[in-house]
PDB file of C-alpha atoms and ligand atoms in Angstrom:
ATOM      1  CA  MET A   1       6.443  22.657  20.787  1.00  0.00           C
ATOM      2  CA  ALA A   2       8.207  19.553  19.983  1.00  0.00           C
ATOM      3  CA  VAL A   3       6.411  16.917  17.745  1.00  0.00           C
ATOM      4  CA  THR A   4       6.117  13.614  19.160  1.00  0.00           C
ATOM      5  CA  VAL A   5       5.712   9.830  18.057  1.00  0.00           C
ATOM      6  CA  GLY A   6       2.019  10.316  19.482  1.00  0.00           C
ATOM      7  CA  LEU A   7       0.794  13.557  17.523  1.00  0.00           C
ATOM      8  CA  VAL A   8       2.633  11.929  14.096  1.00  0.00           C
ATOM      9  CA  ALA A   9       0.124   8.651  15.075  1.00  0.00           C
ATOM     10  CA  GLN A  10      -2.541  10.584  15.672  1.00  0.00           C
ATOM     11  CA  ILE A  11      -2.455  12.608  12.371  1.00  0.00           C
ATOM     12  CA  ILE A  12      -2.240   8.970  10.430  1.00  0.00           C
ATOM     13  CA  GLU A  13      -5.437   7.845  12.108  1.00  0.00           C
ATOM     14  CA  ARG A  14      -7.185  10.678  11.005  1.00  0.00           C
ATOM     15  CA  ILE A  15      -7.252   8.942   7.486  1.00  0.00           C
ATOM     16  CA  ALA A  16      -6.635   5.429   8.501  1.00  0.00           C
ATOM     17  CA  PRO A  17      -8.202   4.763  12.105  1.00  0.00           C
ATOM     18  CA  LYS A  18      -6.594   1.748  13.718  1.00  0.00           C
ATOM     19  CA  SER A  19     -10.339   0.432  14.665  1.00  0.00           C
ATOM     20  CA  TRP A  20     -10.550   0.085  10.612  1.00  0.00           C
ATOM     21  CA  ALA A  21      -7.586  -2.743  10.621  1.00  0.00           C
ATOM     22  CA  GLU A  22      -8.818  -6.521   9.969  1.00  0.00           C
ATOM     23  CA  ASP A  23      -8.757  -8.555  13.680  1.00  0.00           C
ATOM     24  CA  TRP A  24      -5.618 -10.450  12.429  1.00  0.00           C
ATOM     25  CA  ASP A  25      -3.652  -7.475  11.681  1.00  0.00           C
ATOM     26  CA  ASN A  26      -1.012  -5.553  14.374  1.00  0.00           C
ATOM     27  CA  VAL A  27      -1.278  -1.758  13.827  1.00  0.00           C
ATOM     28  CA  GLY A  28      -0.196   1.586  15.322  1.00  0.00           C
ATOM     29  CA  LEU A  29       2.553   1.929  17.402  1.00  0.00           C
ATOM     30  CA  LEU A  30       4.763  -1.434  17.781  1.00  0.00           C
ATOM     31  CA  VAL A  31       7.750  -0.129  19.212  1.00  0.00           C
ATOM     32  CA  GLY A  32       9.048   3.186  21.143  1.00  0.00           C
ATOM     33  CA  SER A  33       7.148   5.482  23.025  1.00  0.00           C
ATOM     34  CA  GLY A  34       4.238   8.161  21.868  1.00  0.00           C
ATOM     35  CA  ALA A  35       5.642  10.684  23.977  1.00  0.00           C
ATOM     36  CA  ALA A  36       9.184  10.458  22.225  1.00  0.00           C
ATOM     37  CA  PRO A  37      10.432  13.557  20.194  1.00  0.00           C
ATOM     38  CA  VAL A  38      10.626  13.241  16.187  1.00  0.00           C
ATOM     39  CA  GLU A  39      12.598  15.321  14.141  1.00  0.00           C
ATOM     40  CA  ARG A  40      13.242  12.964  11.041  1.00  0.00           C
ATOM     41  CA  ILE A  41      10.878   9.919   9.948  1.00  0.00           C
ATOM     42  CA  LEU A  42      11.742   7.158   7.352  1.00  0.00           C
ATOM     43  CA  ILE A  43       8.985   5.898   5.642  1.00  0.00           C
ATOM     44  CA  THR A  44       8.748   1.994   3.926  1.00  0.00           C
ATOM     45  CA  LEU A  45       6.640  -0.742   3.315  1.00  0.00           C
ATOM     46  CA  ASP A  46       9.045  -3.042   5.316  1.00  0.00           C
ATOM     47  CA  GLY A  47      10.593  -2.823   8.195  1.00  0.00           C
ATOM     48  CA  THR A  48      14.072  -5.056   7.652  1.00  0.00           C
ATOM     49  CA  LEU A  49      17.218  -4.918   9.415  1.00  0.00           C
ATOM     50  CA  LYS A  50      18.754  -2.533   6.703  1.00  0.00           C
ATOM     51  CA  VAL A  51      15.684  -0.551   6.733  1.00  0.00           C
ATOM     52  CA  VAL A  52      16.445  -0.088  10.617  1.00  0.00           C
ATOM     53  CA  GLU A  53      20.058   0.999   9.961  1.00  0.00           C
ATOM     54  CA  GLU A  54      19.191   3.360   6.961  1.00  0.00           C
ATOM     55  CA  ALA A  55      16.601   4.900   9.678  1.00  0.00           C
ATOM     56  CA  LYS A  56      19.681   5.313  11.719  1.00  0.00           C
ATOM     57  CA  ALA A  57      22.159   6.696   9.526  1.00  0.00           C
ATOM     58  CA  TYR A  58      19.658   9.305   8.346  1.00  0.00           C
ATOM     59  CA  GLY A  59      19.142  10.406  11.956  1.00  0.00           C
ATOM     60  CA  ALA A  60      15.160   9.171  12.269  1.00  0.00           C
ATOM     61  CA  GLN A  61      13.363   8.698  15.359  1.00  0.00           C
ATOM     62  CA  LEU A  62      10.415   7.184  14.003  1.00  0.00           C
ATOM     63  CA  ILE A  63      10.029   4.702  10.771  1.00  0.00           C
ATOM     64  CA  ILE A  64       6.325   4.389   9.553  1.00  0.00           C
ATOM     65  CA  ALA A  65       5.631   1.122   7.982  1.00  0.00           C
ATOM     66  CA  HIS A  66       3.075  -0.379   6.156  1.00  0.00           C
ATOM     67  CA  HIS A  67       3.931  -4.308   7.194  1.00  0.00           C
ATOM     68  CA  PRO A  68       3.826  -4.933  10.866  1.00  0.00           C
ATOM     69  CA  ILE A  69       6.785  -6.003  12.437  1.00  0.00           C
ATOM     70  CA  ILE A  70       5.451  -8.247  15.117  1.00  0.00           C
ATOM     71  CA  PHE A  71       3.078 -10.278  13.866  1.00  0.00           C
ATOM     72  CA  ARG A  72       2.788 -13.449  15.730  1.00  0.00           C
ATOM     73  CA  PRO A  73       3.453 -13.391  19.381  1.00  0.00           C
ATOM     74  CA  LEU A  74       7.086 -12.952  20.052  1.00  0.00           C
ATOM     75  CA  LYS A  75       8.063 -15.736  22.682  1.00  0.00           C
ATOM     76  CA  ASN A  76      11.105 -14.696  23.350  1.00  0.00           C
ATOM     77  CA  LEU A  77      14.030 -11.646  22.492  1.00  0.00           C
ATOM     78  CA  ARG A  78      16.954 -14.118  21.573  1.00  0.00           C
ATOM     79  CA  ALA A  79      19.739 -13.056  19.577  1.00  0.00           C
ATOM     80  CA  ASP A  80      19.258 -16.624  17.444  1.00  0.00           C
ATOM     81  CA  ASN A  81      15.636 -15.663  16.962  1.00  0.00           C
ATOM     82  CA  ALA A  82      15.241 -13.957  13.454  1.00  0.00           C
ATOM     83  CA  ALA A  83      11.664 -12.197  14.320  1.00  0.00           C
ATOM     84  CA  ALA A  84      13.051 -10.467  17.198  1.00  0.00           C
ATOM     85  CA  GLN A  85      16.274  -9.138  15.703  1.00  0.00           C
ATOM     86  CA  VAL A  86      14.433  -6.140  14.168  1.00  0.00           C
ATOM     87  CA  PRO A  87      12.316  -4.888  17.642  1.00  0.00           C
ATOM     88  CA  LEU A  88      15.856  -5.228  19.130  1.00  0.00           C
ATOM     89  CA  ARG A  89      17.448  -3.261  16.627  1.00  0.00           C
ATOM     90  CA  LEU A  90      14.976  -0.519  16.818  1.00  0.00           C
ATOM     91  CA  LEU A  91      15.258  -0.716  20.824  1.00  0.00           C
ATOM     92  CA  GLN A  92      18.973  -0.354  20.806  1.00  0.00           C
ATOM     93  CA  HIS A  93      18.916   2.908  18.393  1.00  0.00           C
ATOM     94  CA  SER A  94      15.741   4.250  20.308  1.00  0.00           C
ATOM     95  CA  ILE A  95      13.765   3.887  16.926  1.00  0.00           C
ATOM     96  CA  GLY A  96       9.987   3.760  17.321  1.00  0.00           C
ATOM     97  CA  TYR A  97       8.076   2.073  14.614  1.00  0.00           C
ATOM     98  CA  TYR A  98       4.407   2.735  13.761  1.00  0.00           C
ATOM     99  CA  ALA A  99       2.523   0.436  11.260  1.00  0.00           C
ATOM    100  CA  ALA A 100      -0.618   1.285   8.763  1.00  0.00           C
ATOM    101  CA  HIS A 101      -1.429  -1.723   7.575  1.00  0.00           C
ATOM    102  CA  THR A 102      -5.369  -3.096   6.746  1.00  0.00           C
ATOM    103  CA  ASN A 103      -6.504   0.239   7.980  1.00  0.00           C
ATOM    104  CA  LEU A 104      -4.489   2.317   5.159  1.00  0.00           C
ATOM    105  CA  ASP A 105      -5.367  -0.114   2.418  1.00  0.00           C
ATOM    106  CA  GLN A 106      -9.007   1.214   3.433  1.00  0.00           C
ATOM    107  CA  SER A 107      -7.988   4.903   3.365  1.00  0.00           C
ATOM    108  CA  ILE A 108      -8.416   7.524   0.651  1.00  0.00           C
ATOM    109  CA  VAL A 109      -4.336   7.273   0.271  1.00  0.00           C
ATOM    110  CA  SER A 110      -4.323   3.752  -0.668  1.00  0.00           C
ATOM    111  CA  SER A 111      -1.888   2.282  -3.178  1.00  0.00           C
ATOM    112  CA  SER A 112      -5.161   1.121  -5.384  1.00  0.00           C
ATOM    113  CA  ARG A 113      -6.729   4.760  -5.449  1.00  0.00           C
ATOM    114  CA  ALA A 114      -3.204   6.414  -6.389  1.00  0.00           C
ATOM    115  CA  LEU A 115      -3.148   3.473  -9.217  1.00  0.00           C
ATOM    116  CA  GLY A 116      -6.348   4.101 -10.358  1.00  0.00           C
ATOM    117  CA  GLU A 117      -5.721   7.941 -10.861  1.00  0.00           C
ATOM    118  CA  LEU A 118      -2.466   6.991 -12.879  1.00  0.00           C
ATOM    119  CA  LEU A 119      -5.072   5.001 -15.270  1.00  0.00           C
ATOM    120  CA  GLU A 120      -7.414   8.068 -15.305  1.00  0.00           C
ATOM    121  CA  LEU A 121     -10.267   5.585 -14.226  1.00  0.00           C
ATOM    122  CA  GLN A 122     -13.789   7.198 -14.550  1.00  0.00           C
ATOM    123  CA  GLU A 123     -16.565   6.793 -12.002  1.00  0.00           C
ATOM    124  CA  MET A 124     -13.920   5.372  -9.426  1.00  0.00           C
ATOM    125  CA  LYS A 125     -15.584   3.417  -6.238  1.00  0.00           C
ATOM    126  CA  PHE A 126     -14.269   1.308  -3.592  1.00  0.00           C
ATOM    127  CA  LEU A 127     -14.241  -2.356  -4.879  1.00  0.00           C
ATOM    128  CA  GLU A 128     -15.203  -3.734  -1.940  1.00  0.00           C
ATOM    129  CA  GLU A 129     -17.428  -1.921   0.674  1.00  0.00           C
ATOM    130  CA  PRO A 130     -21.202  -2.672  -0.432  1.00  0.00           C
ATOM    131  CA  GLU A 131     -23.019   0.031   1.506  1.00  0.00           C
ATOM    132  CA  TYR A 132     -20.706   2.695   0.307  1.00  0.00           C
ATOM    133  CA  ASP A 133     -20.893   1.461  -3.609  1.00  0.00           C
ATOM    134  CA  LEU A 134     -23.170   4.060  -4.565  1.00  0.00           C
ATOM    135  CA  ILE A 135     -21.552   7.095  -3.138  1.00  0.00           C
ATOM    136  CA  PRO A 136     -18.522   8.742  -4.529  1.00  0.00           C
ATOM    137  CA  ILE A 137     -15.411   8.559  -2.892  1.00  0.00           C
ATOM    138  CA  HIS A 138     -14.447  12.021  -2.384  1.00  0.00           C
ATOM    139  CA  LYS A 139     -18.210  12.832  -1.146  1.00  0.00           C
ATOM    140  CA  ARG A 140     -17.498  10.803   2.164  1.00  0.00           C
ATOM    141  CA  ALA A 141     -14.882  11.596   4.548  1.00  0.00           C
ATOM    142  CA  GLU A 142     -15.433   8.584   6.473  1.00  0.00           C
ATOM    143  CA  ALA A 143     -15.838   6.582   3.247  1.00  0.00           C
ATOM    144  CA  ARG A 144     -13.504   3.305   3.121  1.00  0.00           C
ATOM    145  CA  GLY A 145     -13.153   0.360   1.627  1.00  0.00           C
ATOM    146  CA  TYR A 146     -10.718  -2.590  -0.010  1.00  0.00           C
ATOM    147  CA  GLY A 147      -9.118  -1.640  -3.728  1.00  0.00           C
ATOM    148  CA  VAL A 148     -11.108   0.399  -6.178  1.00  0.00           C
ATOM    149  CA  SER A 149     -12.725  -0.130  -9.669  1.00  0.00           C
ATOM    150  CA  GLY A 150     -13.736   1.990 -12.341  1.00  0.00           C
ATOM    151  CA  TYR A 151     -13.909   2.631 -16.119  1.00  0.00           C
ATOM    152  CA  LEU A 152     -10.976   3.372 -18.364  1.00  0.00           C
ATOM    153  CA  PRO A 153     -11.447   6.418 -20.353  1.00  0.00           C
ATOM    154  CA  HIS A 154     -11.630   4.693 -23.354  1.00  0.00           C
ATOM    155  CA  PRO A 155     -11.752   1.149 -23.745  1.00  0.00           C
ATOM    156  CA  GLU A 156      -8.072  -0.554 -25.015  1.00  0.00           C
ATOM    157  CA  LYS A 157      -6.773  -4.230 -26.025  1.00  0.00           C
ATOM    158  CA  LEU A 158      -5.240  -5.606 -23.201  1.00  0.00           C
ATOM    159  CA  GLY A 159      -1.476  -6.010 -24.341  1.00  0.00           C
ATOM    160  CA  VAL A 160      -1.460  -2.229 -25.273  1.00  0.00           C
ATOM    161  CA  LEU A 161      -3.217  -1.119 -22.234  1.00  0.00           C
ATOM    162  CA  TRP A 162      -0.869  -2.969 -19.980  1.00  0.00           C
ATOM    163  CA  THR A 163       2.224  -2.032 -21.855  1.00  0.00           C
ATOM    164  CA  GLY A 164       1.261   1.446 -21.462  1.00  0.00           C
ATOM    165  CA  PHE A 165       0.414   1.326 -17.739  1.00  0.00           C
ATOM    166  CA  LEU A 166       3.946  -0.009 -17.187  1.00  0.00           C
ATOM    167  CA  ASP A 167       5.425   2.802 -19.265  1.00  0.00           C
ATOM    168  CA  ARG A 168       3.111   5.230 -17.083  1.00  0.00           C
ATOM    169  CA  LEU A 169       4.420   3.343 -13.962  1.00  0.00           C
ATOM    170  CA  GLY A 170       8.237   4.066 -14.816  1.00  0.00           C
ATOM    171  CA  GLN A 171       7.768   7.706 -15.898  1.00  0.00           C
ATOM    172  CA  SER A 172       5.010   9.018 -13.553  1.00  0.00           C
ATOM    173  CA  ASP A 173       5.710   9.898  -9.559  1.00  0.00           C
ATOM    174  CA  VAL A 174       3.271   7.644  -8.397  1.00  0.00           C
ATOM    175  CA  TYR A 175       6.543   6.062  -6.879  1.00  0.00           C
ATOM    176  CA  ALA A 176       8.896   8.573  -4.582  1.00  0.00           C
ATOM    177  CA  GLN A 177      11.637   6.866  -6.681  1.00  0.00           C
ATOM    178  CA  PRO A 178      12.062   4.735  -9.918  1.00  0.00           C
ATOM    179  CA  TYR A 179      11.815   1.281  -8.889  1.00  0.00           C
ATOM    180  CA  PRO A 180      13.089  -1.806 -11.441  1.00  0.00           C
ATOM    181  CA  LEU A 181       9.879  -3.266 -12.577  1.00  0.00           C
ATOM    182  CA  SER A 182      10.497  -6.601 -12.144  1.00  0.00           C
ATOM    183  CA  GLY A 183       8.484  -9.387 -11.387  1.00  0.00           C
ATOM    184  CA  VAL A 184       5.704  -8.293 -13.079  1.00  0.00           C
ATOM    185  CA  ARG A 185       3.151 -10.933 -14.726  1.00  0.00           C
ATOM    186  CA  LEU A 186       0.277 -10.493 -17.154  1.00  0.00           C
ATOM    187  CA  ALA A 187      -2.979 -13.127 -18.014  1.00  0.00           C
ATOM    188  CA  GLY A 188      -5.322 -13.166 -20.519  1.00  0.00           C
ATOM    189  CA  PRO A 189      -5.569 -12.902 -24.125  1.00  0.00           C
ATOM    190  CA  LEU A 190      -3.933  -9.668 -25.501  1.00  0.00           C
ATOM    191  CA  GLU A 191      -6.413  -9.013 -27.892  1.00  0.00           C
ATOM    192  CA  LYS A 192      -9.368  -8.697 -25.122  1.00  0.00           C
ATOM    193  CA  GLU A 193     -11.019  -5.444 -24.672  1.00  0.00           C
ATOM    194  CA  VAL A 194     -10.585  -3.701 -21.606  1.00  0.00           C
ATOM    195  CA  ARG A 195     -13.048  -1.146 -20.218  1.00  0.00           C
ATOM    196  CA  LYS A 196     -13.807  -1.889 -16.715  1.00  0.00           C
ATOM    197  CA  VAL A 197     -10.600  -2.266 -14.422  1.00  0.00           C
ATOM    198  CA  ALA A 198     -10.405  -3.376 -10.662  1.00  0.00           C
ATOM    199  CA  ILE A 199      -7.358  -2.802  -8.649  1.00  0.00           C
ATOM    200  CA  VAL A 200      -6.488  -4.085  -4.928  1.00  0.00           C
ATOM    201  CA  ASN A 201      -2.709  -3.622  -4.013  1.00  0.00           C
ATOM    202  CA  GLY A 202      -0.829  -6.272  -2.112  1.00  0.00           C
ATOM    203  CA  SER A 203      -1.954  -9.731  -2.163  1.00  0.00           C
ATOM    204  CA  GLY A 204      -5.529  -8.977  -4.016  1.00  0.00           C
ATOM    205  CA  GLY A 205      -6.122 -12.938  -5.411  1.00  0.00           C
ATOM    206  CA  ARG A 206      -9.223 -13.294  -2.566  1.00  0.00           C
ATOM    207  CA  PHE A 207     -10.878 -10.334  -4.461  1.00  0.00           C
ATOM    208  CA  VAL A 208     -11.101 -12.156  -7.576  1.00  0.00           C
ATOM    209  CA  PRO A 209     -14.611 -13.050  -6.958  1.00  0.00           C
ATOM    210  CA  LYS A 210     -15.678  -9.459  -5.974  1.00  0.00           C
ATOM    211  CA  ALA A 211     -14.120  -8.098  -9.318  1.00  0.00           C
ATOM    212  CA  LEU A 212     -15.635 -10.859 -11.481  1.00  0.00           C
ATOM    213  CA  PHE A 213     -19.057  -9.626  -9.465  1.00  0.00           C
ATOM    214  CA  LYS A 214     -18.371  -6.006 -10.469  1.00  0.00           C
ATOM    215  CA  GLY A 215     -17.957  -6.830 -14.243  1.00  0.00           C
ATOM    216  CA  ALA A 216     -14.339  -6.166 -14.135  1.00  0.00           C
ATOM    217  CA  ASP A 217     -12.284  -7.108 -17.373  1.00  0.00           C
ATOM    218  CA  LEU A 218      -8.989  -6.789 -15.888  1.00  0.00           C
ATOM    219  CA  LEU A 219      -7.773  -7.148 -12.217  1.00  0.00           C
ATOM    220  CA  ILE A 220      -4.610  -5.201 -11.388  1.00  0.00           C
ATOM    221  CA  THR A 221      -3.113  -6.603  -7.694  1.00  0.00           C
ATOM    222  CA  GLY A 222       0.003  -8.427  -6.184  1.00  0.00           C
ATOM    223  CA  ASP A 223       0.669 -11.800  -5.389  1.00  0.00           C
ATOM    224  CA  VAL A 224      -1.794 -13.784  -7.082  1.00  0.00           C
ATOM    225  CA  ASP A 225      -1.750 -17.537  -7.015  1.00  0.00           C
ATOM    226  CA  HIS A 226      -2.373 -19.963  -9.666  1.00  0.00           C
ATOM    227  CA  HIS A 227      -5.769 -20.829  -8.680  1.00  0.00           C
ATOM    228  CA  ALA A 228      -7.225 -17.227  -8.254  1.00  0.00           C
ATOM    229  CA  VAL A 229      -5.693 -16.804 -12.061  1.00  0.00           C
ATOM    230  CA  LEU A 230      -7.593 -19.270 -13.153  1.00  0.00           C
ATOM    231  CA  ASP A 231     -10.614 -18.408 -11.687  1.00  0.00           C
ATOM    232  CA  ALA A 232     -10.347 -15.179 -12.798  1.00  0.00           C
ATOM    233  CA  LEU A 233      -9.702 -16.500 -16.438  1.00  0.00           C
ATOM    234  CA  GLU A 234     -12.753 -18.453 -16.371  1.00  0.00           C
ATOM    235  CA  GLY A 235     -14.713 -15.507 -15.677  1.00  0.00           C
ATOM    236  CA  ASP A 236     -13.316 -13.842 -18.419  1.00  0.00           C
ATOM    237  CA  MET A 237     -11.300 -11.564 -16.434  1.00  0.00           C
ATOM    238  CA  ALA A 238      -7.442 -10.948 -16.961  1.00  0.00           C
ATOM    239  CA  VAL A 239      -5.160 -10.240 -14.271  1.00  0.00           C
ATOM    240  CA  GLY A 240      -2.011  -8.245 -14.477  1.00  0.00           C
ATOM    241  CA  ASP A 241       0.094  -8.892 -11.096  1.00  0.00           C
ATOM    242  CA  LEU A 242       2.897  -6.173 -10.328  1.00  0.00           C
ATOM    243  CA  GLY A 243       4.122  -8.403  -7.052  1.00  0.00           C
ATOM    244  CA  HIS A 244       3.294  -7.464  -3.754  1.00  0.00           C
ATOM    245  CA  PHE A 245       6.056  -4.450  -3.211  1.00  0.00           C
ATOM    246  CA  LEU A 246       5.210  -2.618  -6.931  1.00  0.00           C
ATOM    247  CA  SER A 247       1.402  -2.785  -6.194  1.00  0.00           C
ATOM    248  CA  GLU A 248       1.909  -0.957  -2.944  1.00  0.00           C
ATOM    249  CA  ALA A 249       5.056   1.324  -3.123  1.00  0.00           C
ATOM    250  CA  PRO A 250       2.703   4.009  -4.152  1.00  0.00           C
ATOM    251  CA  MET A 251       1.197   4.681  -0.759  1.00  0.00           C
ATOM    252  CA  LEU A 252       4.678   5.709   0.011  1.00  0.00           C
ATOM    253  CA  GLN A 253       4.315   8.319  -1.961  1.00  0.00           C
ATOM    254  CA  THR A 254       0.840   9.115  -0.705  1.00  0.00           C
ATOM    255  CA  MET A 255       1.944   8.960   2.798  1.00  0.00           C
ATOM    256  CA  TYR A 256       4.802  11.158   2.486  1.00  0.00           C
ATOM    257  CA  GLN A 257       2.349  13.891   0.657  1.00  0.00           C
ATOM    258  CA  TYR A 258       0.000  13.726   3.128  1.00  0.00           C
ATOM    259  CA  LEU A 259       2.162  13.971   6.201  1.00  0.00           C
ATOM    260  CA  SER A 260       4.936  16.784   4.641  1.00  0.00           C
ATOM    261  CA  ALA A 261       1.302  18.903   3.647  1.00  0.00           C
ATOM    262  CA  GLU A 262       0.444  18.755   7.524  1.00  0.00           C
ATOM    263  CA  LYS A 263       0.913  22.285   9.160  1.00  0.00           C
ATOM    264  CA  ALA A 264       1.292  20.515  12.390  1.00  0.00           C
ATOM    265  CA  LEU A 265       4.217  18.502  11.126  1.00  0.00           C
ATOM    266  CA  GLN A 266       6.142  21.724   9.506  1.00  0.00           C
ATOM    267  CA  GLY A 267       9.817  21.422  10.354  1.00  0.00           C
ATOM    268  CA  ILE A 268       9.984  17.540  10.194  1.00  0.00           C
ATOM    269  CA  GLU A 269      12.139  15.759   7.798  1.00  0.00           C
ATOM    270  CA  PHE A 270      10.666  12.892   5.868  1.00  0.00           C
ATOM    271  CA  LYS A 271      12.297  10.299   3.449  1.00  0.00           C
ATOM    272  CA  VAL A 272      10.805   7.172   1.725  1.00  0.00           C
ATOM    273  CA  SER A 273      13.342   4.593   1.990  1.00  0.00           C
ATOM    274  CA  SER A 274      15.468   3.675  -0.737  1.00  0.00           C
ATOM    275  CA  ILE A 275      16.619   0.551   0.707  1.00  0.00           C
ATOM    276  CA  ASN A 276      13.184  -1.125   0.785  1.00  0.00           C
ATOM    277  CA  GLN A 277      12.807  -2.273  -2.861  1.00  0.00           C
ATOM    278  CA  PRO A 278      10.962  -4.747  -5.113  1.00  0.00           C
ATOM    279  CA  PRO A 279      12.337  -8.333  -3.896  1.00  0.00           C
ATOM    280  CA  TRP A 280      12.058  -9.613  -7.333  1.00  0.00           C
ATOM    281  CA  LEU A 281      15.057  -9.526  -9.838  1.00  0.00           C
ATOM    282  CA  LEU A 282      13.383 -10.646 -12.990  1.00  0.00           C
TER     283      LEU A 282
HETATM  284 ZN1  LIG B 301       1.384  -5.770   2.013  1.00  0.00          ZN
END
């Protein structure tokens, strides 16, 4: 029996139910038909026009993305409306678009968790989900939450930890392909001793108070603004900003691994976008 877009959606929603998404979010199948057959799938963070062309060249019938393409209500489908171009092009090429966003952020395949595993964090817990705080992640199939926190195997000085972490990021298979580690920033005293680390993929500035409350010495995230960094430093917490893309790209690899291991999807070909890259040059 042919695999359909709807079946792929069901398999993703097993680990990231749509009901977990925030009210302001827009997740699930945004373009296309659940009944459409699928043979090739392109996985990406962002659905840009170039990524749509990549999907077409690859022969994909479906794009699985992290970021939704239709976010604010679309008021027209005019050729001069930039926000309408990606959905229009997808329709022209008969390619479906499925987004798993804030629901995926809270799932077991989040980038926060993949980065926590790369750092070998001990006693890893969700950063924000108070009712689940005392229960280890692996003991709850339904457990969910934003971000993770945990302890380094050994305390390390901030500067040494950060350069070592970036080295590991560059060499590990946390990313499906090597990316330039550009646009990365660090705030805090290099000699500061770090034991507890909080990680929130994507724009994690709003989690500064929570990470402080949990006693983190370092928050690793993306897209932190000036005032959030100042608040963190006031509370004696360092901040490592990987940028939005590099903090979230690990989920491309975990999604790829999750879907390729699924028996019902045997025979389907997957590819992580190589066009979708960190936007920063330096
Ligand atoms: Zn994001």
